[in-house]
Short mmCIF file of N, CA, C and O in Angstrom, two decimals:
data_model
loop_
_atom_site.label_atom_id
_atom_site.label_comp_id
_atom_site.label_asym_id
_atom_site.label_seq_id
_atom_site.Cartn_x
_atom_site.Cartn_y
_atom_site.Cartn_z
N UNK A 240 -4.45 47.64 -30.98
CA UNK A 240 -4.61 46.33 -30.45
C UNK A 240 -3.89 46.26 -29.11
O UNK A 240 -2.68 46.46 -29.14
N UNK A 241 -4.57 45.97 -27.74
CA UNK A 241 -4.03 45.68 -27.12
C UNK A 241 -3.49 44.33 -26.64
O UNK A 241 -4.00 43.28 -27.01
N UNK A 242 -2.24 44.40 -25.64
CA UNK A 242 -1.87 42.83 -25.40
C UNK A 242 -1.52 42.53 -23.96
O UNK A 242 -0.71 43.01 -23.17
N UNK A 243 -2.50 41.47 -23.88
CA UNK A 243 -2.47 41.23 -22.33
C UNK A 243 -1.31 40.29 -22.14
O UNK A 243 -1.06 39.31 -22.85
N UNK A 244 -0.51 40.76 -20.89
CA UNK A 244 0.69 39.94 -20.02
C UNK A 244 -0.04 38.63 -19.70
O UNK A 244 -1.15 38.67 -19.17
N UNK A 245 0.73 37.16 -20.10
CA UNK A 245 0.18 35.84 -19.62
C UNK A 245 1.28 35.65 -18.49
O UNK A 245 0.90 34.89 -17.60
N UNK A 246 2.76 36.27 -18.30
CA UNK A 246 3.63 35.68 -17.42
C UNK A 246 3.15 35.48 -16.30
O UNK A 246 3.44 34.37 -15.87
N UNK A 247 2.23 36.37 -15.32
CA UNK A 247 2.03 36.20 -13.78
C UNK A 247 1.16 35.35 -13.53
O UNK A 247 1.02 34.77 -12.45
N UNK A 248 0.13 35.15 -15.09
CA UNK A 248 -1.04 33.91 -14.96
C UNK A 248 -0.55 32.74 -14.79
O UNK A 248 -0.72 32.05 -13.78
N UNK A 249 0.12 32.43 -15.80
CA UNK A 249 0.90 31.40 -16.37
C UNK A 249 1.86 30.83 -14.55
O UNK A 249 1.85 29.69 -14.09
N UNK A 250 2.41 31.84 -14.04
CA UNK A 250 3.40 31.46 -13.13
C UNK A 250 2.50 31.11 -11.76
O UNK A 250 2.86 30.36 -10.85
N UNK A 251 1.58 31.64 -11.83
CA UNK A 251 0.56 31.62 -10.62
C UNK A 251 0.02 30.52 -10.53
O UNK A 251 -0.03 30.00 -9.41
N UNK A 252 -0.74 29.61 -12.04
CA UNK A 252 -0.98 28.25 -12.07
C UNK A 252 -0.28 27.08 -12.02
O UNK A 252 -0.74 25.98 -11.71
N UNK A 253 1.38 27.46 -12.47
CA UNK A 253 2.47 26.57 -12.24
C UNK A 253 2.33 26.63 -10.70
O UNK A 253 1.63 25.67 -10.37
N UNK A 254 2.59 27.14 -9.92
CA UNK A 254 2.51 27.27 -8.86
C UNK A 254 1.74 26.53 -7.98
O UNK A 254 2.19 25.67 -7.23
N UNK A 255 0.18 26.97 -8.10
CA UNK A 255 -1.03 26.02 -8.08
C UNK A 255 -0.81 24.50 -8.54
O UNK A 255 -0.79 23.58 -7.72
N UNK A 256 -0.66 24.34 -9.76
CA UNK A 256 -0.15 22.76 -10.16
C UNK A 256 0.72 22.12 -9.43
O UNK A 256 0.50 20.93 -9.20
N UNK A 257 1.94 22.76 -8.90
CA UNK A 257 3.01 22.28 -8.18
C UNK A 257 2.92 21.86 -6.86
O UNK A 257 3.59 20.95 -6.38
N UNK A 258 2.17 22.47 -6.32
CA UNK A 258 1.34 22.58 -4.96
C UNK A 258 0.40 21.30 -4.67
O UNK A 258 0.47 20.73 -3.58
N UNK A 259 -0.70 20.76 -5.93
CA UNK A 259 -1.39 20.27 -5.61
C UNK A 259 -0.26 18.56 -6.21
O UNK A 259 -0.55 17.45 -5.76
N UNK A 260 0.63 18.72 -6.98
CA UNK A 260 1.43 17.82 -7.16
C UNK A 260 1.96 17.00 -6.07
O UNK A 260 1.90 15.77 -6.08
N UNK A 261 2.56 17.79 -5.01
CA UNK A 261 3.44 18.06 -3.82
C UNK A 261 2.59 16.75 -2.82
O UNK A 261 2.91 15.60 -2.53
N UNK A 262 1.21 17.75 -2.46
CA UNK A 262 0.23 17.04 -1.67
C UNK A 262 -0.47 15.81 -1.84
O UNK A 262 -1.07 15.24 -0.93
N UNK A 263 -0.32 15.13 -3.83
CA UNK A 263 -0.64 14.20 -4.12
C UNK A 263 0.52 13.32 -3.76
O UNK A 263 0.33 12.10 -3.81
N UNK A 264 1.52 13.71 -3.46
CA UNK A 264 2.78 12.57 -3.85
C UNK A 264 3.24 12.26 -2.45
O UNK A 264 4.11 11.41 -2.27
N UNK A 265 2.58 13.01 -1.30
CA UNK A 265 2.67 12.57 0.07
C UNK A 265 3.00 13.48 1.25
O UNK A 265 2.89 13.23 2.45
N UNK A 266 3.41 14.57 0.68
CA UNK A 266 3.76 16.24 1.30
C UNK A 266 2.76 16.41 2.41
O UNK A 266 1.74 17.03 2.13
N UNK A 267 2.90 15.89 3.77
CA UNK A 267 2.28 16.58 4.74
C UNK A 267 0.93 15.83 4.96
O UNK A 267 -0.11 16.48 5.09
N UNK A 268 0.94 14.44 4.99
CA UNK A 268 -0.50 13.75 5.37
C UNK A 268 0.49 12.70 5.77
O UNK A 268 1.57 12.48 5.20
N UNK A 269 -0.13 11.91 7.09
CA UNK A 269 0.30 11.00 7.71
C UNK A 269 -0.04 9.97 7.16
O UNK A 269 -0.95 9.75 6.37
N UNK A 270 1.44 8.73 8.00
CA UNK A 270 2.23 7.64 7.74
C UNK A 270 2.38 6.61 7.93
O UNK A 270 3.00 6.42 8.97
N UNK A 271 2.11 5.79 7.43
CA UNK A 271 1.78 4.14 7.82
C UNK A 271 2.78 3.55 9.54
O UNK A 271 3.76 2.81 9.53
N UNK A 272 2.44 3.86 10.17
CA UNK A 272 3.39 3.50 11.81
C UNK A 272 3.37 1.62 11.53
O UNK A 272 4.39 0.95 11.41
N UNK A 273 2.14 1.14 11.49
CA UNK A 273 2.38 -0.31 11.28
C UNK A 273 1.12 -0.56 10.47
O UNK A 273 0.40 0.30 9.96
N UNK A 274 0.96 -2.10 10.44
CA UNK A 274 -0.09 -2.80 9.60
C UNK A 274 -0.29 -4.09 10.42
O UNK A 274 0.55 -4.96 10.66
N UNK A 275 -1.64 -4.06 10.83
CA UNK A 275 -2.35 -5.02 11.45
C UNK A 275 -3.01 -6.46 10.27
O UNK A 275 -4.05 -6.21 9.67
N UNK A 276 -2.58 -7.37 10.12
CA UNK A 276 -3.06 -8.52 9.33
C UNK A 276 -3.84 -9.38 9.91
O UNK A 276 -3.38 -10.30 10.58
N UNK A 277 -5.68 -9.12 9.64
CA UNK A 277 -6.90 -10.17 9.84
C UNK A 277 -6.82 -11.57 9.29
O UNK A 277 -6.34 -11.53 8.16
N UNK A 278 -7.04 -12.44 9.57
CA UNK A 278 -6.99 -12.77 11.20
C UNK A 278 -5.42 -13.18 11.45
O UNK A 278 -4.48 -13.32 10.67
N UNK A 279 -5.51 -13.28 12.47
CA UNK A 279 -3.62 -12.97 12.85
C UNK A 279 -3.59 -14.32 12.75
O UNK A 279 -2.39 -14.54 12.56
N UNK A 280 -4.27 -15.57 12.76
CA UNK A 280 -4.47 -16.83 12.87
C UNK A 280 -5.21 -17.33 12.15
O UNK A 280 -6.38 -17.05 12.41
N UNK A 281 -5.00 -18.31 10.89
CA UNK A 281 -6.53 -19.04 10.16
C UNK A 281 -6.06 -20.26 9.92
O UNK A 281 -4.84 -20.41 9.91
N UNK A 282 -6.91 -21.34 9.69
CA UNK A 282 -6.80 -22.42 9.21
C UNK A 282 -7.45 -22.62 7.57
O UNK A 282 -8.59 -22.29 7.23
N UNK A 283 -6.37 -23.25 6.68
CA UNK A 283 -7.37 -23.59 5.70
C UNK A 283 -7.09 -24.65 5.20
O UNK A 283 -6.25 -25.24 5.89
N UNK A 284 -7.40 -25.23 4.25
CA UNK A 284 -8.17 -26.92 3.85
C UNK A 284 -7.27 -27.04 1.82
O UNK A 284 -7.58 -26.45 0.78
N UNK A 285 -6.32 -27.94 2.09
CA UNK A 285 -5.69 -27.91 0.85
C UNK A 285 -6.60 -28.24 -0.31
O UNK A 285 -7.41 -29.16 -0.22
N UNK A 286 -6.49 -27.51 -1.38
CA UNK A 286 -7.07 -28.02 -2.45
C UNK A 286 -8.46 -27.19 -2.41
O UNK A 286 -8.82 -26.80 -3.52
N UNK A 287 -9.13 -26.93 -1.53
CA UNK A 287 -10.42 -26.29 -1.00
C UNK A 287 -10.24 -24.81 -0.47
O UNK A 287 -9.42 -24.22 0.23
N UNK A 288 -11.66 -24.42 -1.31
CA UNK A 288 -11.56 -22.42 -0.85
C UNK A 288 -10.24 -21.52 -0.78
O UNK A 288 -9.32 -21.87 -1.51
N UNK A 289 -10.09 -20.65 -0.15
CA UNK A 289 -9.68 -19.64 0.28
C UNK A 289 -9.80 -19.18 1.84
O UNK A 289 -10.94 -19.24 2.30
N UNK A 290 -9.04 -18.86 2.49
CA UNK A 290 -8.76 -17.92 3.52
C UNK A 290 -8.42 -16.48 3.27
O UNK A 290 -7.25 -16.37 2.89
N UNK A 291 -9.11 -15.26 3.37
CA UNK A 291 -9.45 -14.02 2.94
C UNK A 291 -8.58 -13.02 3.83
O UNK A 291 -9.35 -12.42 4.58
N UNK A 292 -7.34 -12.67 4.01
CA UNK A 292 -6.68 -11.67 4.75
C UNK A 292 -7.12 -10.03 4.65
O UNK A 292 -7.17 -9.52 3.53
N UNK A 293 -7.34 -9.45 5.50
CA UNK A 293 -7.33 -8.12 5.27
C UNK A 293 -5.88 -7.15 6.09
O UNK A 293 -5.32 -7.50 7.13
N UNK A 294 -5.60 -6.13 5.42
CA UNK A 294 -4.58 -5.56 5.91
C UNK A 294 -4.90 -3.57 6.79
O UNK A 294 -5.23 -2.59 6.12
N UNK A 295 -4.74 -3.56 7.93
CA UNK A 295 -5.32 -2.39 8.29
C UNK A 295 -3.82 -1.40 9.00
O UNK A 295 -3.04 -1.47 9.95
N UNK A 296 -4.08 -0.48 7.77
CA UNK A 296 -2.95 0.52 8.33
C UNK A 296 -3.03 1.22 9.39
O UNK A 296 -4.04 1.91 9.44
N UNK A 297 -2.07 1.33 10.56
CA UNK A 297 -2.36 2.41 11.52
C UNK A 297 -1.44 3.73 11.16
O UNK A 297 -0.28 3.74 10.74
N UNK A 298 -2.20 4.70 11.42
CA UNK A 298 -1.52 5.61 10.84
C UNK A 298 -0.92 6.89 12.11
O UNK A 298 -1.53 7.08 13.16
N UNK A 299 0.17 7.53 11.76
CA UNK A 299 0.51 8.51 12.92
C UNK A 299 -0.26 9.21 13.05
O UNK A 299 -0.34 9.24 14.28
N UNK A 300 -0.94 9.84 12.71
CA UNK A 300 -2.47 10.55 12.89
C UNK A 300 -3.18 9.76 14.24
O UNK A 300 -3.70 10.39 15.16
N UNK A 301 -3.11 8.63 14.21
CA UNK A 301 -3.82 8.03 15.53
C UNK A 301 -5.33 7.46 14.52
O UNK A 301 -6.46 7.33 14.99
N UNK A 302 -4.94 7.23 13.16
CA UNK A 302 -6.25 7.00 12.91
C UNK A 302 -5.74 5.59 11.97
O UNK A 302 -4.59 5.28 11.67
N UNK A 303 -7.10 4.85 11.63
CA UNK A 303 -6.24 3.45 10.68
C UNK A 303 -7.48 3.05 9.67
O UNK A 303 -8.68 3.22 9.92
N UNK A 304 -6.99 2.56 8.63
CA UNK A 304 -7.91 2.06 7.78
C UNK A 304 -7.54 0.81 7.11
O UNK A 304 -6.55 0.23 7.56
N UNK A 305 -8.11 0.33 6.18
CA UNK A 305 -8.14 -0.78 5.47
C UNK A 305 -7.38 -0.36 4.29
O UNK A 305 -7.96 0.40 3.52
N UNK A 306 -5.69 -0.89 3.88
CA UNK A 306 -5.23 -0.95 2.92
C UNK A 306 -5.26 -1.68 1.98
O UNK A 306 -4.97 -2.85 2.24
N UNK A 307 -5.62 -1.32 0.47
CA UNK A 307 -5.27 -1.92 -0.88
C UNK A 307 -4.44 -1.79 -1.63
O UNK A 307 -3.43 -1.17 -1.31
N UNK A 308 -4.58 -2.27 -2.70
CA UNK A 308 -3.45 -2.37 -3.49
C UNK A 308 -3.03 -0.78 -4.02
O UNK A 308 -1.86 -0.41 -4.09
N UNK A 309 -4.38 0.24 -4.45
CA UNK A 309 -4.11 1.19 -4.35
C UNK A 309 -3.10 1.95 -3.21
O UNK A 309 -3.45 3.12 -3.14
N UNK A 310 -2.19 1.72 -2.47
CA UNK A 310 -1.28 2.41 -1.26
C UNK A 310 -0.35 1.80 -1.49
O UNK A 310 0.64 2.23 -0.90
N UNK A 311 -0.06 0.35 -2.55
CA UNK A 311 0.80 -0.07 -2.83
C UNK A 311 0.66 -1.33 -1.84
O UNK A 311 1.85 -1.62 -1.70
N UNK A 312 0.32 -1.77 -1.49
CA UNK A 312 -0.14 -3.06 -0.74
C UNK A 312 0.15 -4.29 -0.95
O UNK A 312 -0.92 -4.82 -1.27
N UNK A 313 1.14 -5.21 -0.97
CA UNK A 313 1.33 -6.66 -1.84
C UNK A 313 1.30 -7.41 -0.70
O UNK A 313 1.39 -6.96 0.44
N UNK A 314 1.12 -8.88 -1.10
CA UNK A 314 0.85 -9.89 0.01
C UNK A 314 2.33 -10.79 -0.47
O UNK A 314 2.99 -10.57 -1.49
N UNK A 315 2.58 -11.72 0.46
CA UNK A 315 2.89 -12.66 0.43
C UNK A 315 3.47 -13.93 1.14
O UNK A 315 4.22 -13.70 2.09
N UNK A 316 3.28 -14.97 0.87
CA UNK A 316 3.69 -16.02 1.59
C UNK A 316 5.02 -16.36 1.91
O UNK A 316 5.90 -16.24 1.07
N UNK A 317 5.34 -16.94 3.52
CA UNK A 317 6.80 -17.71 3.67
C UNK A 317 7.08 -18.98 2.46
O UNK A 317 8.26 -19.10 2.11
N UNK A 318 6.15 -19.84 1.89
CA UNK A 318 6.53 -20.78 1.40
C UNK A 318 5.29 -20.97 -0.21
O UNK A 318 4.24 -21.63 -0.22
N UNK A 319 5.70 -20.41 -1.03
CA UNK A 319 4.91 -20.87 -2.09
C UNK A 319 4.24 -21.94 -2.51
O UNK A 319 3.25 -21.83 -3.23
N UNK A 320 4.81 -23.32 -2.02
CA UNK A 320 4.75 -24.24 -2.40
C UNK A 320 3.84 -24.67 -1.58
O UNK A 320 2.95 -25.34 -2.10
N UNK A 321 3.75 -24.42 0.01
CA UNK A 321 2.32 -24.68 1.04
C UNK A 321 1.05 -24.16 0.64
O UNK A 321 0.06 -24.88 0.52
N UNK A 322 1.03 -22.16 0.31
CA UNK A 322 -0.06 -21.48 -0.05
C UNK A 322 0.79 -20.31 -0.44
O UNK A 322 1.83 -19.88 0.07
N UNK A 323 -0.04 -19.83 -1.65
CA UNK A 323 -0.36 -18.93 -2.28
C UNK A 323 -1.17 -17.54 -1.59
O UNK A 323 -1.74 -17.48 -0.50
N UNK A 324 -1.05 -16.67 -2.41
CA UNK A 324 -1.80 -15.71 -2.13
C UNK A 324 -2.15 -14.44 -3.19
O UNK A 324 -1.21 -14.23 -3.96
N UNK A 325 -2.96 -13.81 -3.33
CA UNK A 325 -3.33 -12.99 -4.68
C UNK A 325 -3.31 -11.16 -4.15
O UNK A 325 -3.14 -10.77 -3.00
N UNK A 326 -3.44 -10.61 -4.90
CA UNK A 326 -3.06 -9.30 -4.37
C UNK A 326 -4.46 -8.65 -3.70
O UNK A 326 -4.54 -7.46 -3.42
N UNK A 327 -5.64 -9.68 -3.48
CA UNK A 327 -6.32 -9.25 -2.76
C UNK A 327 -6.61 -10.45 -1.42
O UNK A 327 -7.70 -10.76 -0.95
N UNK A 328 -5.59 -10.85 -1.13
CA UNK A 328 -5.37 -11.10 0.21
C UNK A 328 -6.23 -12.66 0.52
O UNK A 328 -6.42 -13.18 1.63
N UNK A 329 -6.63 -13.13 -0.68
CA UNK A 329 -6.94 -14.57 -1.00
C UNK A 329 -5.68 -15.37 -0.60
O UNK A 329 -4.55 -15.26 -1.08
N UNK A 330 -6.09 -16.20 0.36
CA UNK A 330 -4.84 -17.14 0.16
C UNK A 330 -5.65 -18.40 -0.07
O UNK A 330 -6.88 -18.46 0.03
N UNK A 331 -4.74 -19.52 -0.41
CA UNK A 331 -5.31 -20.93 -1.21
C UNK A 331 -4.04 -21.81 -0.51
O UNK A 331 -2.90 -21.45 -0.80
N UNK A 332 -4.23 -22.96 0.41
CA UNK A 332 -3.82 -23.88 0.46
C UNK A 332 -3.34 -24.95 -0.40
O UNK A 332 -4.22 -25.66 -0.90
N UNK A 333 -1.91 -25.24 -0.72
CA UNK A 333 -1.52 -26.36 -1.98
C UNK A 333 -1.37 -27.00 -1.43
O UNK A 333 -2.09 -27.94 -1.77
N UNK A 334 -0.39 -27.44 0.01
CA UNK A 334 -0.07 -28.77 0.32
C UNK A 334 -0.11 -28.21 1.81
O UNK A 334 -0.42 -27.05 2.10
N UNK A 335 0.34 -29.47 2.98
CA UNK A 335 0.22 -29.59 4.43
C UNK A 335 1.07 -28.69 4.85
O UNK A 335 2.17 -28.70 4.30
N UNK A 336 0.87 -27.88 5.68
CA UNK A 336 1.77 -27.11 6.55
C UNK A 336 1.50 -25.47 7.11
O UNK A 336 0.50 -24.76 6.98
N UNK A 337 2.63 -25.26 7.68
CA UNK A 337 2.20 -23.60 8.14
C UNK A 337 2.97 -22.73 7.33
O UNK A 337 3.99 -23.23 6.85
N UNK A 338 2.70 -21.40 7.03
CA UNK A 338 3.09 -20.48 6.62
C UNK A 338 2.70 -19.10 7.55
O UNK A 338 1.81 -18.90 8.38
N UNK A 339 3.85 -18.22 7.00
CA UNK A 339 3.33 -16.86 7.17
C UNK A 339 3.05 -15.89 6.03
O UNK A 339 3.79 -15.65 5.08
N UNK A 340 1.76 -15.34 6.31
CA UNK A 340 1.72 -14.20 5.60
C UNK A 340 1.71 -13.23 5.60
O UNK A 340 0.71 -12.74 6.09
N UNK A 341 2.86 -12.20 5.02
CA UNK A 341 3.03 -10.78 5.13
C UNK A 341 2.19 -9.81 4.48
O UNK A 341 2.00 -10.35 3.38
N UNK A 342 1.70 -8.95 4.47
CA UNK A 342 1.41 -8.02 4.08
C UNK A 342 2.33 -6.71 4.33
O UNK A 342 2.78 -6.42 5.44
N UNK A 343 2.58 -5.83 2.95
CA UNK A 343 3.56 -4.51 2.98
C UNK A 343 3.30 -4.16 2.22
O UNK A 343 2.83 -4.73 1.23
N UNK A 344 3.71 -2.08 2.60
CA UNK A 344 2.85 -1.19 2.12
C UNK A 344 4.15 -0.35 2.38
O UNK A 344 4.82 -0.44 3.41
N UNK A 345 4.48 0.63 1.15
CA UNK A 345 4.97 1.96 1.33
C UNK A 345 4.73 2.85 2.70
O UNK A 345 3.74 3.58 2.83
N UNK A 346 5.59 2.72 3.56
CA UNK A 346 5.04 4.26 4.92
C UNK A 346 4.36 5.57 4.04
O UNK A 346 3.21 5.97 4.17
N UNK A 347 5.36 6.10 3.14
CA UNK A 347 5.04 7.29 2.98
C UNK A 347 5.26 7.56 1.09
O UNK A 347 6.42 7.50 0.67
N UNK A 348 4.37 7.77 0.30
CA UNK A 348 4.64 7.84 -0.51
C UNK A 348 5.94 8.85 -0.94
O UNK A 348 5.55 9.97 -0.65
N UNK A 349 6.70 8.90 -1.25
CA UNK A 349 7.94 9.39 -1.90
C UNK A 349 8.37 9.06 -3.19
O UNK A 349 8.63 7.88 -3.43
N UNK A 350 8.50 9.99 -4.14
CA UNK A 350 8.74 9.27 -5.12
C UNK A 350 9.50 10.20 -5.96
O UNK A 350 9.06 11.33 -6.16
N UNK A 351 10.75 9.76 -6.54
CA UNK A 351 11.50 10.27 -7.48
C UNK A 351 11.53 9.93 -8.95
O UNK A 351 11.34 8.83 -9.47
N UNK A 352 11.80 11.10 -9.51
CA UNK A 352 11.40 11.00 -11.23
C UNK A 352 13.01 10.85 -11.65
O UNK A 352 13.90 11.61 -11.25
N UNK A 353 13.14 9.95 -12.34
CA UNK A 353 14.51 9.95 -13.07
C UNK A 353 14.26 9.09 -14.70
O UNK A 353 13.98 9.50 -15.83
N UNK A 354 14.50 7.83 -14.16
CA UNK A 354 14.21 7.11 -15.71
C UNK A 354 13.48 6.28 -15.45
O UNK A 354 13.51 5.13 -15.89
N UNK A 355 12.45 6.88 -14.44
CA UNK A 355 11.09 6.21 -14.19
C UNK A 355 10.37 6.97 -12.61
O UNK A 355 11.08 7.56 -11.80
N UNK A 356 9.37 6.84 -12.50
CA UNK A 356 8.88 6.60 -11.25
C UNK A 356 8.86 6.27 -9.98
O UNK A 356 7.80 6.46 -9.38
N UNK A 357 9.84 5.79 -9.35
CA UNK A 357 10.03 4.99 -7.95
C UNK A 357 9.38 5.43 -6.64
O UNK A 357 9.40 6.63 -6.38
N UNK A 358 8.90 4.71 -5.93
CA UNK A 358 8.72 4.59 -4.63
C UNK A 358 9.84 4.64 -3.66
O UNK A 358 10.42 3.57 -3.51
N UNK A 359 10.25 5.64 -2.98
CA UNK A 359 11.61 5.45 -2.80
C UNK A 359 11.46 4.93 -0.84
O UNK A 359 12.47 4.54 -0.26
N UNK A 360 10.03 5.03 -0.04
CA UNK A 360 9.72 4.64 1.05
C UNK A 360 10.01 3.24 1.49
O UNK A 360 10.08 2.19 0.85
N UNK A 361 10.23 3.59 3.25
CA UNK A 361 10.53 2.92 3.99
C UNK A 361 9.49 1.64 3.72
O UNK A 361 8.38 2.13 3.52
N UNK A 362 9.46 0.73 3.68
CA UNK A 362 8.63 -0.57 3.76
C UNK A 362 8.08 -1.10 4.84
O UNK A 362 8.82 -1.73 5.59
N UNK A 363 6.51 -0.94 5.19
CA UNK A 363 5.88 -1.13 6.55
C UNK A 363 5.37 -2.83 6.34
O UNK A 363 4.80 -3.25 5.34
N UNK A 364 5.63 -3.41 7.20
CA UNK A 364 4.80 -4.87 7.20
C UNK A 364 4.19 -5.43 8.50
O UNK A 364 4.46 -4.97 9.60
N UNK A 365 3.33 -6.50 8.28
CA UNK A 365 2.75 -7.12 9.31
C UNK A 365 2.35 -8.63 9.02
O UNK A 365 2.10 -9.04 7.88
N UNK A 366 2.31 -9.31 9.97
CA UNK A 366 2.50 -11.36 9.53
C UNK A 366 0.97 -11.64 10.16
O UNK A 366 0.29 -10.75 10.67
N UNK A 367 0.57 -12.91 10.04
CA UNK A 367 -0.38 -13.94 10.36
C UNK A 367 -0.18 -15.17 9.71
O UNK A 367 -0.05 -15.36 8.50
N UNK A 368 -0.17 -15.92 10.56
CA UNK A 368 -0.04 -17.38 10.35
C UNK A 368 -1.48 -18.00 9.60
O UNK A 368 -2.64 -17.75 9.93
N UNK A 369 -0.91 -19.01 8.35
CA UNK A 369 -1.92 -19.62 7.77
C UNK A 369 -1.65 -21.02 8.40
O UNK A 369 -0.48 -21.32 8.62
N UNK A 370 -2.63 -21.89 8.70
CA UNK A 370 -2.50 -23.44 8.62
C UNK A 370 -3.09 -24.12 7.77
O UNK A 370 -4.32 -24.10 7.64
N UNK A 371 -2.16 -24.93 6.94
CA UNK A 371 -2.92 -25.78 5.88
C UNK A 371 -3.04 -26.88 6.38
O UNK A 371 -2.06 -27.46 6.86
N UNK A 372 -4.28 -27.40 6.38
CA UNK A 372 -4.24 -28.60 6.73
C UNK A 372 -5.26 -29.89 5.71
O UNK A 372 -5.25 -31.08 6.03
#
């Protein structure tokens, strides 16, 4: 009976796994530089609709796209109590006044394993003014 060696297989795919781990978790792909928030200016109407924000990452690459919640993406308002906002960039007018809304996103994914998961990145943001009126 013969018996085939698994150590160099075995170490060759750890390897492979580790690698493609590395590159998922942020290893060497460019970095959120800032975040542009559509429209930098809106008006909206208390009690009535929505005003729809979008958030567009520029990235050091020189290239930019449209961030979601997938990149880690959260919204939110200067004043809760004026308007709201949902994690897809809905905002809703409650009462009279102005606000700002931020949008922020992880720069660079980083993340350490201990007794959980963390995001351990710099925090990129960008504002636009809502008017409730």
């Amino acid at each position: 009976m013969k018996y085939v060696r698994f150590a160099p297989i075995v170490s060759v795919l750890a390897l492979i796994v580790s690698a493609a781990l590395l590159a998922g978790c942020g290893a060497g792909h460019p970095t959120i530089r800032s975040i542009t928030v559509s429209p930098q200016k809106a008006n909206g109407t208390v009690n009535s609709g929505t005003v729809v924000f979008t958030a567009e990452g520029n990235f050091t690459d020189n290239t930019s796209r449209q961030l979601t919640i997938a990149d880690g993406l959260s919204w939110k308002t200067s004043n809760n109590v004026v308007a709201t906002i949902d994690d897809a960039g809905a905002a809703s007018c409650k009462s009279l006044g102005t606000v700002t809304v931020t949008a922020t996103a992880p720069q660079n994914l980083t993340v350490t394993v201990g007794s959980g998961i963390n995001n351990t990145s710099t925090d990129i943001s960008g504002t636009a003014q809502l008017i409730c009126q």
